[in-house]
Amino acid sequence: MTFSARDAETALLEASIPFVRLLGEPVEPAVRLLLFPRGTVPSAERALEGTGWRYRAGHRGPHRLAGQALFTWDGGTSVALFSGIPAAPLPARALARLEERVWHGARPAADGVLEPAPVDALLVAAVQVVRPGFPRPLWRRRLAELEAQPENLRDATAAARELGLAASVALARRLAGARPGAAEPRRTFSEHVWAAGRRLERATRSRTVAALLHGAPVPGHAVFRTRFAGIEVDSGAGVFLPVSFSEALLTAAHERLTERHPTVVDVGTGCGAVALALASARSDAAVHGIDVSARALRWARRNGRRLGIPNVRFRRGSLLDPLPR
């Protein structure tokens, strides 16, 4: 049975950890962006640790220090945990006043999960639309849904002026297709920083720069842990994440390895997931993992040391070239 975003919320509710759902249904049933009180994200991570997640990020590197975590399950469910409203490339405290307003106005939805008041939800969506980084179609859909109610837009415009987010709301509405107003609101310092980030992103057209500006764990640009065939492996920037259908390789290999003390070669080993999983299951096998990427092999060797699997060797080179005769 596929693990759903609702299952994740239930696990967090059962752990008695307060949170506010910033994004979820009906915009995207399989996605949740959840806001937690400062310092409670590690507790939320522990509550989700026992579930059958496939990918996890935020447990290492700057995202852990920033109080952010991401869990993904087979089937597409994705849950992001935040200890502040995302404001990257600024720290989350840049939106501390908006965060306080969200917590103060949050009320339980029909399923018992706290959600922001519509006006506050509109402000959060507007900021996420205008921040630099990767495209945010879900936030644009959320913004369009909220501003369809005239009273939400009127009250949000007034609140945005108080919070110094008027220019962000105006820009977000233009990006969503609304006509520009008669006068452009003056930008605050935070809005100038976001505007500079957008210009930098357009000038470089670099996914690495976009990932840094985005501020949240992004596959290929952050450290991710993957559960793969009974083991857990890490991979970082520039290294492919192991995918679930590659587990079929292991099934096929196990079916062919009928003799004792076999030699097994994993070409294009990446972070070593296939090689390490097979070596873990067959302690009598001599396993060789090969890759042309020195970066990938560093992760493979690191994973091997962490898992304590002695019967695997990682070699750099093309195809079978680095193998001994």
Short mmCIF file of N, CA, C and O in Angstrom, two decimals, residues 11 22 32 52 55-56 62 81 94 100 102 112 114 119 128 130 152 216 221 235 263-264 277 307 319:
data_model
loop_
_atom_site.label_atom_id
_atom_site.label_comp_id
_atom_site.label_asym_id
_atom_site.label_seq_id
_atom_site.Cartn_x
_atom_site.Cartn_y
_atom_site.Cartn_z
N ALA A 11 1.26 10.58 11.20
CA ALA A 11 2.41 10.21 12.03
C ALA A 11 2.90 11.40 12.85
O ALA A 11 3.27 11.25 14.02
N LEU A 22 1.42 24.54 5.11
CA LEU A 22 1.53 25.69 4.21
C LEU A 22 1.05 25.36 2.80
O LEU A 22 0.52 26.22 2.10
N ARG A 32 3.31 17.92 0.65
CA ARG A 32 3.04 18.72 1.84
C ARG A 32 4.26 19.58 2.14
O ARG A 32 5.39 19.09 2.13
N GLY A 52 8.30 4.08 5.56
CA GLY A 52 9.07 3.50 4.46
C GLY A 52 9.54 4.50 3.43
O GLY A 52 9.36 4.27 2.22
N TYR A 55 13.70 8.48 -0.12
CA TYR A 55 14.75 9.49 -0.10
C TYR A 55 14.55 10.42 1.10
O TYR A 55 13.42 10.74 1.48
N ARG A 56 15.67 10.84 1.65
CA ARG A 56 15.64 11.78 2.77
C ARG A 56 16.77 12.78 2.59
O ARG A 56 17.89 12.41 2.23
N PRO A 62 24.19 22.23 5.20
CA PRO A 62 23.59 23.49 5.65
C PRO A 62 22.09 23.42 5.87
O PRO A 62 21.54 24.20 6.65
N LEU A 81 9.76 19.71 5.57
CA LEU A 81 9.61 20.22 6.92
C LEU A 81 10.44 21.50 7.06
O LEU A 81 11.62 21.51 6.71
N ALA A 94 13.96 36.48 8.17
CA ALA A 94 13.55 37.64 7.39
C ALA A 94 12.02 37.71 7.29
O ALA A 94 11.46 38.78 7.06
N GLU A 100 4.98 34.70 12.53
CA GLU A 100 4.20 34.92 13.75
C GLU A 100 2.72 35.09 13.43
O GLU A 100 1.84 34.56 14.13
N VAL A 102 1.17 33.84 10.83
CA VAL A 102 0.64 32.54 10.40
C VAL A 102 0.26 31.69 11.61
O VAL A 102 -0.83 31.11 11.67
N GLY A 112 -8.28 18.19 10.76
CA GLY A 112 -7.62 18.41 12.04
C GLY A 112 -6.26 19.06 11.95
O GLY A 112 -5.67 19.39 12.99
N LEU A 114 -3.66 22.07 11.27
CA LEU A 114 -3.69 23.52 11.25
C LEU A 114 -3.35 24.05 9.86
O LEU A 114 -2.41 23.57 9.21
N VAL A 119 -5.84 34.93 4.21
CA VAL A 119 -5.01 36.11 3.92
C VAL A 119 -3.53 35.78 4.14
O VAL A 119 -2.66 36.12 3.31
N GLN A 128 6.70 32.98 -1.95
CA GLN A 128 7.32 31.81 -2.56
C GLN A 128 7.36 31.93 -4.09
O GLN A 128 8.28 31.41 -4.73
N VAL A 130 7.79 34.77 -5.77
CA VAL A 130 8.76 35.78 -6.22
C VAL A 130 10.19 35.49 -5.77
O VAL A 130 11.13 36.10 -6.28
N ASN A 152 -10.03 38.19 0.16
CA ASN A 152 -8.66 37.76 0.49
C ASN A 152 -7.64 38.73 -0.06
O ASN A 152 -6.68 39.13 0.63
N ALA A 216 16.49 25.12 -0.44
CA ALA A 216 15.94 23.86 0.06
C ALA A 216 16.68 22.70 -0.61
O ALA A 216 17.29 22.88 -1.68
N HIS A 221 22.00 18.44 -5.99
CA HIS A 221 22.70 19.62 -5.45
C HIS A 221 22.79 19.60 -3.93
O HIS A 221 23.32 20.54 -3.35
N SER A 235 24.38 10.25 -1.24
CA SER A 235 24.97 10.80 -2.46
C SER A 235 24.81 12.31 -2.42
O SER A 235 23.87 12.83 -1.82
N THR A 263 32.45 -13.60 -8.63
CA THR A 263 32.96 -12.26 -8.88
C THR A 263 31.87 -11.45 -9.59
O THR A 263 31.31 -11.91 -10.58
N VAL A 264 31.59 -10.26 -9.07
CA VAL A 264 30.50 -9.45 -9.61
C VAL A 264 31.04 -8.06 -9.94
O VAL A 264 31.81 -7.49 -9.16
N ALA A 277 24.74 -3.19 -1.98
CA ALA A 277 23.60 -4.03 -1.60
C ALA A 277 23.89 -5.49 -1.91
O ALA A 277 23.56 -6.40 -1.12
N LEU A 307 28.94 1.64 6.08
CA LEU A 307 28.18 0.40 6.21
C LEU A 307 29.05 -0.77 6.68
O LEU A 307 28.51 -1.81 7.09
N LEU A 319 34.01 1.43 -18.26
CA LEU A 319 33.56 0.03 -18.46
C LEU A 319 34.41 -0.94 -17.64
O LEU A 319 34.51 -0.81 -16.43
#
